[in-house]
Coordinates of C-alpha atoms in Angstrom, one line a residue:
X1 CA 0.0 0.0 0.0
X2 CA 2.9 2.3 -0.8
X3 CA 1.7 5.9 -1.3
X4 CA -1.8 5.3 0.2
X5 CA -3.1 7.8 2.7
X6 CA -6.3 8.2 4.7
X7 CA -8.3 11.3 3.9
X8 CA -11.7 12.7 4.8
X9 CA -14.4 12.7 2.1
X10 CA -14.6 16.5 2.4
X11 CA -10.9 16.8 1.4
X12 CA -11.3 15.0 -1.9
X13 CA -15.0 15.4 -2.8
X14 CA -16.9 18.2 -1.0
X15 CA -20.6 18.8 -1.4
X16 CA -21.6 20.6 -4.5
X17 CA -24.2 23.2 -3.7
X18 CA -24.6 25.1 -7.0
X19 CA -28.2 25.7 -8.0
X20 CA -30.2 25.5 -11.2
X21 CA -33.6 27.1 -11.9
X22 CA -36.3 24.5 -11.4
X23 CA -38.2 25.6 -14.5
X24 CA -35.2 24.5 -16.6
X25 CA -35.6 20.9 -15.5
X26 CA -37.9 18.2 -16.8
X27 CA -38.6 14.5 -16.2
X28 CA -35.3 13.6 -18.0
X29 CA -32.9 15.6 -15.9
X30 CA -34.5 16.0 -12.6
X31 CA -33.2 13.4 -10.1
X32 CA -34.9 12.5 -6.8
X33 CA -34.5 9.7 -4.3
X34 CA -37.5 8.0 -5.9
X35 CA -36.1 7.7 -9.5
X36 CA -32.7 6.5 -8.5
X37 CA -32.3 2.8 -8.8
X38 CA -30.7 0.7 -6.0
X39 CA -27.4 -1.2 -6.1
X40 CA -25.6 1.1 -8.5
X41 CA -28.4 0.7 -11.0
X42 CA -28.5 4.3 -12.3
X43 CA -31.7 6.2 -12.7
X44 CA -35.0 6.1 -14.5
X45 CA -37.0 9.1 -15.8
X46 CA -38.7 11.0 -13.0
X47 CA -42.5 11.3 -12.9
X48 CA -42.1 14.8 -11.4
X49 CA -40.2 17.9 -12.2
X50 CA -40.4 21.1 -10.0
X51 CA -42.0 24.2 -11.4
X52 CA -40.6 26.8 -9.1
X53 CA -37.6 27.6 -7.0
X54 CA -34.0 26.2 -7.4
X55 CA -32.6 22.7 -7.2
X56 CA -29.0 21.5 -6.7
X57 CA -27.3 21.3 -10.0
X58 CA -25.0 18.5 -11.2
X59 CA -22.9 17.7 -14.3
X60 CA -21.3 14.6 -15.8
X61 CA -18.9 12.8 -13.4
X62 CA -20.6 14.1 -10.3
X63 CA -21.7 11.4 -7.8
X64 CA -25.3 11.6 -6.6
X65 CA -26.3 9.8 -3.4
X66 CA -29.8 9.4 -1.9
X67 CA -29.8 10.7 1.6
X68 CA -33.2 9.6 3.0
X69 CA -34.6 6.4 4.3
X70 CA -36.0 4.1 2.8
X71 CA -33.9 5.2 -0.2
X72 CA -30.4 4.8 1.3
X73 CA -28.0 2.7 -0.8
X74 CA -28.8 4.5 -4.0
X75 CA -26.0 6.0 -6.0
X76 CA -25.5 7.3 -9.5
X77 CA -22.5 8.4 -11.5
X78 CA -23.9 11.3 -13.5
X79 CA -23.7 11.2 -17.3
X80 CA -25.6 14.5 -18.0
X81 CA -26.4 17.9 -16.7
X82 CA -29.4 18.4 -14.5
X83 CA -30.8 19.2 -11.0
X84 CA -31.8 17.1 -8.0
X85 CA -34.1 17.3 -5.0
X86 CA -33.0 18.1 -1.4
X87 CA -32.9 14.4 -0.6
X88 CA -30.0 13.8 -3.0
X89 CA -26.4 14.8 -2.2
X90 CA -24.1 15.8 -5.0
X91 CA -20.3 15.2 -4.6
X92 CA -17.8 16.7 -7.0
X93 CA -14.3 15.3 -7.3
X94 CA -11.2 17.4 -6.8
X95 CA -8.1 16.8 -8.9
X96 CA -6.6 14.4 -6.3
X97 CA -9.2 11.7 -6.9
X98 CA -10.4 10.0 -10.0
X99 CA -14.2 10.4 -10.3
X100 CA -14.9 6.8 -11.0
X101 CA -12.7 5.7 -8.1
X102 CA -14.6 8.0 -5.8
X103 CA -17.9 6.6 -7.1
X104 CA -16.7 3.1 -6.0
X105 CA -15.5 4.5 -2.7
X106 CA -19.1 5.7 -2.1
X107 CA -20.6 2.5 -3.5
X108 CA -19.0 0.5 -0.6
X109 CA -21.4 -0.8 2.0
X110 CA -19.2 0.8 4.7
X111 CA -20.1 4.2 3.4
X112 CA -23.8 3.5 3.4
X113 CA -23.6 2.0 6.8
X114 CA -21.8 5.2 8.0
X115 CA -24.5 7.3 6.5
X116 CA -27.3 5.3 8.1
X117 CA -25.6 5.2 11.5
X118 CA -25.7 9.0 11.7
X119 CA -29.3 9.4 10.3
X120 CA -31.7 11.5 12.3
X121 CA -35.4 12.0 12.1
X122 CA -38.3 9.7 12.8
X123 CA -40.6 9.1 9.9
X124 CA -38.1 9.3 7.1
X125 CA -34.6 9.7 8.6
X126 CA -31.9 11.6 6.7
X127 CA -28.2 11.2 6.9
X128 CA -26.4 13.8 9.0
X129 CA -24.8 16.2 6.5
X130 CA -22.4 17.5 9.1
X131 CA -20.9 14.1 9.8
X132 CA -21.0 12.6 6.2
X133 CA -18.0 14.7 5.0
X134 CA -15.9 13.2 7.9
X135 CA -16.1 9.7 6.3
X136 CA -12.6 8.3 5.8
X137 CA -11.3 7.1 2.5
X138 CA -8.1 5.2 1.8
X139 CA -6.6 7.1 -1.1
X140 CA -4.0 5.5 -3.3
X141 CA -1.9 7.3 -5.9
X142 CA -3.7 8.4 -9.0
X143 CA -2.4 5.5 -11.2
X144 CA -3.7 3.0 -8.7
X145 CA -7.0 4.7 -8.5
X146 CA -7.3 4.5 -12.3
X147 CA -6.5 0.8 -12.2
X148 CA -9.1 0.1 -9.5
X149 CA -11.8 2.1 -11.3
X150 CA -11.0 0.2 -14.5
X151 CA -11.3 -3.2 -12.9
X152 CA -14.7 -2.4 -11.3
X153 CA -16.0 -0.6 -14.3
X154 CA -15.4 -3.7 -16.4
X155 CA -18.0 -5.5 -14.2
X156 CA -20.5 -2.7 -14.5
X157 CA -20.0 -2.4 -18.2
X158 CA -20.9 -6.1 -18.6
X159 CA -23.9 -5.6 -16.4
X160 CA -25.0 -2.6 -18.4
X161 CA -24.7 -4.5 -21.7
X162 CA -26.8 -7.3 -20.3
X163 CA -29.4 -4.9 -19.2
X164 CA -29.6 -3.4 -22.7
X165 CA -30.0 -6.9 -24.1
X166 CA -32.8 -7.6 -21.6
X167 CA -34.5 -4.4 -22.7
X168 CA -34.4 -5.5 -26.3
X169 CA -35.8 -8.9 -25.5
X170 CA -38.6 -7.2 -23.5
X171 CA -39.4 -5.0 -26.4
X172 CA -39.4 -8.0 -28.8
X173 CA -41.9 -9.9 -26.6
X174 CA -44.1 -6.8 -26.2
X175 CA -44.2 -6.2 -30.0
X176 CA -45.2 -9.8 -30.5
X177 CA -48.1 -9.3 -28.1
X178 CA -49.3 -6.1 -29.7
X179 CA -49.1 -7.5 -33.2
X180 CA -50.9 -10.7 -32.3
X181 CA -53.5 -9.7 -29.7
X182 CA -54.2 -6.0 -30.4
X183 CA -53.8 -5.9 -34.2
X184 CA -54.8 -9.6 -34.8
X185 CA -51.9 -10.2 -37.1
X186 CA -49.6 -13.3 -36.8
X187 CA -46.5 -13.6 -39.0
X188 CA -47.7 -10.6 -41.0
X189 CA -51.1 -12.2 -41.8
X190 CA -54.3 -10.7 -40.7
X191 CA -56.5 -13.2 -38.8
X192 CA -60.0 -14.0 -40.0
X193 CA -62.6 -12.3 -37.9
X194 CA -65.8 -13.8 -36.7
X195 CA -68.5 -11.3 -37.7
X196 CA -70.7 -12.1 -34.7
X197 CA -68.0 -11.6 -32.0
X198 CA -65.7 -9.2 -33.8
X199 CA -62.8 -11.4 -32.7
X200 CA -60.7 -14.0 -34.5
X201 CA -62.5 -17.3 -34.8
X202 CA -62.2 -19.3 -31.7
X203 CA -61.2 -16.4 -29.5
X204 CA -63.5 -15.4 -26.6
X205 CA -64.1 -12.6 -24.1
X206 CA -63.8 -13.9 -20.5
X207 CA -63.7 -12.6 -17.0
X208 CA -60.2 -12.5 -15.5
X209 CA -61.2 -14.7 -12.6
X210 CA -62.3 -17.5 -15.1
X211 CA -58.7 -17.9 -16.3
X212 CA -56.4 -16.6 -13.5
X213 CA -56.4 -16.7 -9.8
X214 CA -55.1 -14.2 -7.1
X215 CA -52.9 -15.5 -4.3
X216 CA -52.3 -13.4 -1.2
X217 CA -49.0 -13.3 0.8
X218 CA -48.4 -13.7 4.5
X219 CA -47.6 -11.1 7.1
X220 CA -44.2 -12.5 8.3
X221 CA -43.2 -11.1 11.7
X222 CA -39.9 -9.4 12.2
X223 CA -39.3 -11.4 15.3
X224 CA -39.0 -14.5 13.1
X225 CA -36.3 -13.1 10.9
X226 CA -33.0 -15.0 10.7
X227 CA -29.5 -14.3 9.5
X228 CA -29.8 -17.0 6.8
X229 CA -32.4 -19.3 5.5
X230 CA -35.3 -18.7 3.1
X231 CA -35.6 -15.2 1.7
X232 CA -38.8 -13.3 1.9
X233 CA -40.1 -11.3 -1.1
X234 CA -41.2 -7.8 0.0
X235 CA -42.7 -4.9 -1.9
X236 CA -39.3 -3.1 -1.7
X237 CA -37.8 -5.9 -3.8
X238 CA -39.7 -4.7 -7.0
X239 CA -37.4 -2.8 -9.3
X240 CA -38.3 -0.2 -11.9
X241 CA -38.1 -3.0 -14.4
X242 CA -40.5 -6.0 -14.8
X243 CA -38.3 -8.3 -12.8
X244 CA -37.8 -9.1 -9.1
X245 CA -34.6 -7.6 -7.6
X246 CA -33.6 -8.4 -4.0
X247 CA -30.8 -6.2 -2.9
X248 CA -31.2 -6.4 0.9
X249 CA -32.7 -9.8 1.7
X250 CA -34.4 -10.8 4.9
X251 CA -34.9 -14.4 5.9
X252 CA -36.7 -16.9 8.0
X253 CA -35.1 -20.2 9.0
X254 CA -35.4 -23.3 6.8
X255 CA -37.2 -25.0 9.7
X256 CA -39.8 -22.3 10.2
X257 CA -40.4 -22.0 6.5
X258 CA -42.0 -25.4 6.5
X259 CA -45.0 -23.8 8.1
X260 CA -45.5 -21.5 5.1
X261 CA -45.0 -23.7 2.1
X262 CA -48.2 -22.4 0.5
X263 CA -46.6 -18.9 0.2
X264 CA -43.6 -20.0 -1.9
X265 CA -43.7 -18.1 -5.2
X266 CA -43.8 -20.1 -8.4
X267 CA -42.0 -19.9 -11.7
X268 CA -43.4 -17.1 -13.9
X269 CA -45.8 -15.8 -11.2
X270 CA -46.8 -12.2 -12.0
X271 CA -46.3 -10.4 -8.6
X272 CA -48.4 -7.3 -8.2
X273 CA -48.3 -4.8 -5.3
X274 CA -51.9 -4.1 -4.4
X275 CA -51.6 -1.4 -1.6
X276 CA -49.7 1.7 -0.6
X277 CA -47.3 4.1 -2.4
X278 CA -46.0 1.4 -4.7
X279 CA -49.4 0.2 -5.8
X280 CA -49.4 -1.2 -9.4
X281 CA -45.7 -2.1 -9.4
X282 CA -45.2 -5.6 -10.6
X283 CA -42.5 -8.2 -11.2
X284 CA -42.1 -11.5 -12.9
X285 CA -40.7 -14.5 -11.0
X286 CA -38.1 -15.9 -13.3
X287 CA -36.9 -19.5 -12.8
X288 CA -33.8 -18.4 -10.8
X289 CA -36.1 -16.4 -8.4
X290 CA -38.0 -19.4 -7.1
X291 CA -37.4 -20.3 -3.5
X292 CA -38.8 -17.0 -2.2
X293 CA -41.6 -16.6 0.3
X294 CA -44.4 -14.1 -0.5
X295 CA -44.9 -11.4 2.0
X296 CA -48.1 -9.4 2.5
X297 CA -49.4 -6.5 0.4
X298 CA -48.8 -8.3 -2.9
X299 CA -50.6 -10.7 -5.1
X300 CA -49.2 -13.7 -7.0
X301 CA -51.2 -14.0 -10.3
X302 CA -51.4 -17.6 -11.6
X303 CA -53.3 -19.5 -14.1
X304 CA -56.3 -21.7 -13.1
X305 CA -56.3 -25.4 -13.7
X306 CA -56.9 -26.1 -17.3
X307 CA -55.3 -22.9 -18.5
X308 CA -51.6 -23.8 -18.0
X309 CA -50.8 -22.9 -21.6
X310 CA -51.7 -19.3 -20.9
X311 CA -48.8 -18.6 -18.5
X312 CA -46.8 -16.4 -21.0
X313 CA -49.9 -14.8 -22.4
X314 CA -50.6 -13.8 -18.8
X315 CA -47.2 -12.1 -18.4
X316 CA -47.7 -10.0 -21.6
X317 CA -51.4 -9.2 -21.1
X318 CA -51.0 -8.0 -17.5
X319 CA -49.1 -4.8 -18.4
X320 CA -52.2 -3.3 -20.1
X321 CA -54.6 -4.7 -17.5
X322 CA -52.6 -3.2 -14.6
X323 CA -53.0 0.3 -16.2
X324 CA -56.8 -0.4 -16.3
X325 CA -56.7 -1.5 -12.7
X326 CA -54.9 1.7 -11.5
X327 CA -58.0 3.6 -12.5
X328 CA -60.0 1.6 -10.0
X329 CA -57.9 1.8 -6.9
X330 CA -59.7 2.8 -3.8
X331 CA -59.0 3.6 -0.1
X332 CA -58.9 6.6 2.3
X333 CA -55.6 6.3 4.2
X334 CA -53.9 4.2 1.5
X335 CA -54.7 3.3 -2.0
X336 CA -55.4 -0.4 -2.6
X337 CA -56.9 -2.7 -5.2
X338 CA -59.9 -4.9 -4.5
X339 CA -59.5 -8.4 -5.8
X340 CA -63.1 -8.2 -7.1
X341 CA -62.0 -5.4 -9.5
X342 CA -59.4 -7.6 -11.1
X343 CA -61.5 -10.8 -11.2
X344 CA -64.4 -9.0 -12.9
X345 CA -62.3 -7.3 -15.6
X346 CA -63.0 -8.6 -19.1
X347 CA -60.0 -10.1 -20.9
X348 CA -59.4 -11.5 -24.4
X349 CA -58.8 -15.2 -24.4
X350 CA -57.2 -16.5 -27.6
X351 CA -57.6 -20.1 -28.7
X352 CA -55.2 -22.8 -27.5
X353 CA -53.5 -23.2 -30.9
X354 CA -52.6 -19.5 -31.0
X355 CA -51.3 -19.7 -27.4
X356 CA -49.2 -22.8 -28.2
X357 CA -47.6 -20.9 -31.0
X358 CA -47.0 -17.9 -28.7
X359 CA -45.3 -20.1 -26.2
X360 CA -42.9 -21.4 -28.9
X361 CA -42.2 -17.8 -29.9
X362 CA -41.7 -16.1 -26.5
X363 CA -40.6 -18.8 -24.1
X364 CA -37.0 -18.7 -25.4
X365 CA -37.1 -14.9 -24.9
X366 CA -38.0 -15.3 -21.2
X367 CA -35.4 -18.0 -20.8
X368 CA -32.7 -15.7 -22.2
X369 CA -33.8 -12.9 -19.9
X370 CA -33.6 -15.3 -17.0
X371 CA -30.0 -16.3 -18.0
X372 CA -28.9 -12.6 -18.4
X373 CA -30.5 -11.7 -15.0
X374 CA -28.6 -14.6 -13.5
X375 CA -25.3 -13.5 -15.1
X376 CA -25.8 -10.0 -13.8
X377 CA -26.4 -11.4 -10.3
X378 CA -23.1 -13.3 -10.4
X379 CA -21.3 -10.3 -11.8
X380 CA -22.6 -8.1 -9.0
X381 CA -21.6 -10.6 -6.4
X382 CA -18.1 -10.8 -7.8
X383 CA -17.8 -7.0 -8.1
X384 CA -19.1 -6.5 -4.5
X385 CA -16.6 -9.0 -3.2
X386 CA -13.7 -7.3 -5.0
X387 CA -14.8 -3.7 -4.2
X388 CA -13.9 -3.5 -0.4
X389 CA -10.7 -5.5 -1.0
X390 CA -9.5 -3.2 -3.7
X391 CA -10.5 -0.1 -1.7
X392 CA -8.4 -1.2 1.3
X393 CA -5.4 -2.3 -0.7
X394 CA -5.9 -6.0 0.3
X395 CA -5.5 -6.9 -3.4
X396 CA -2.6 -5.8 -5.5
X397 CA -4.0 -4.4 -8.7
X398 CA -0.8 -5.4 -10.6
X399 CA -1.6 -9.0 -9.8
X400 CA -5.2 -8.8 -10.7
X401 CA -6.1 -9.1 -14.4
X402 CA -8.2 -6.2 -15.6
X403 CA -10.0 -8.2 -18.2
X404 CA -12.9 -10.3 -17.0

């Protein structure tokens, strides 16, 4: 560790407090704790942009960190100009630290733990802005910083490439659904329409509850949580994508889990949050996600007996149906869905031959998405094992191959 020295965060990356007029921001360059993704996942477009006042500005290579619970452990390496809410801290590198190296310093769990340990407030605690700059960083010489940043960036680049491939696969499946079931065209050929029903011959209008069923979760008690065992799927484990993403798992013991076998999620369940601020968020249980127990406040949507062939049709159809369901949410203190709303909705039921052909078309797509998601999980685990070791000098960068 020759040339390494311990410094305070404030010495190498002080807060940036410059302002930008709020009216100059929009949903693409306004960043809040809500639209930052966990686990170094970047950002999604915000659903809100302020109309008055000023926001903290940022520019490319700034590091943005969420500073409010339950949104701790969110960080983004900025790649554009914009502004952010008061619940996001902007750090700007000085010339003694490589921006990417600093990003990984602040991606370390030890930094997030430090932030959370000093949090104050009751309902939505915030990190103490007076103490955060005192966080200590092991700072190597610039060439070593660049090597470390390169090694870790290689992992993130592979993850990002996989995410882009997943997005293309999602779009392909969605286009297939729209072409077949909204435009009634399969392989470029318009289907023959029954003049009496106005649908392709053999297709029907059915109630949702005739084909699919709704399965509730269980209110697991915090007193039963364990260090290891069977993970519990909570509403916080839904990402901004269509897939389950557990970053901070909680468990119950293998022994205790035997009491709750009916709450295990199943392959290709469509999980839907049915109450609270995240109402309408959903995720697909891919084959690698099985082995999870379903917590309360979410439904598992499954096919009824006799309709097993419709499992992939369900996944594609639900996106539009959820938008419809959101117009029917009710509740005084908290929004929620009534199961009866969903069960009574009319759905289009194609004939079995069409669904069999759909399965042959889209099942390989979902299997490839499952493989890519699994690859990303392994890459993240490898990166997160390396990260603290590189940051403390435990691993010599000269002995570690950069290519992965």
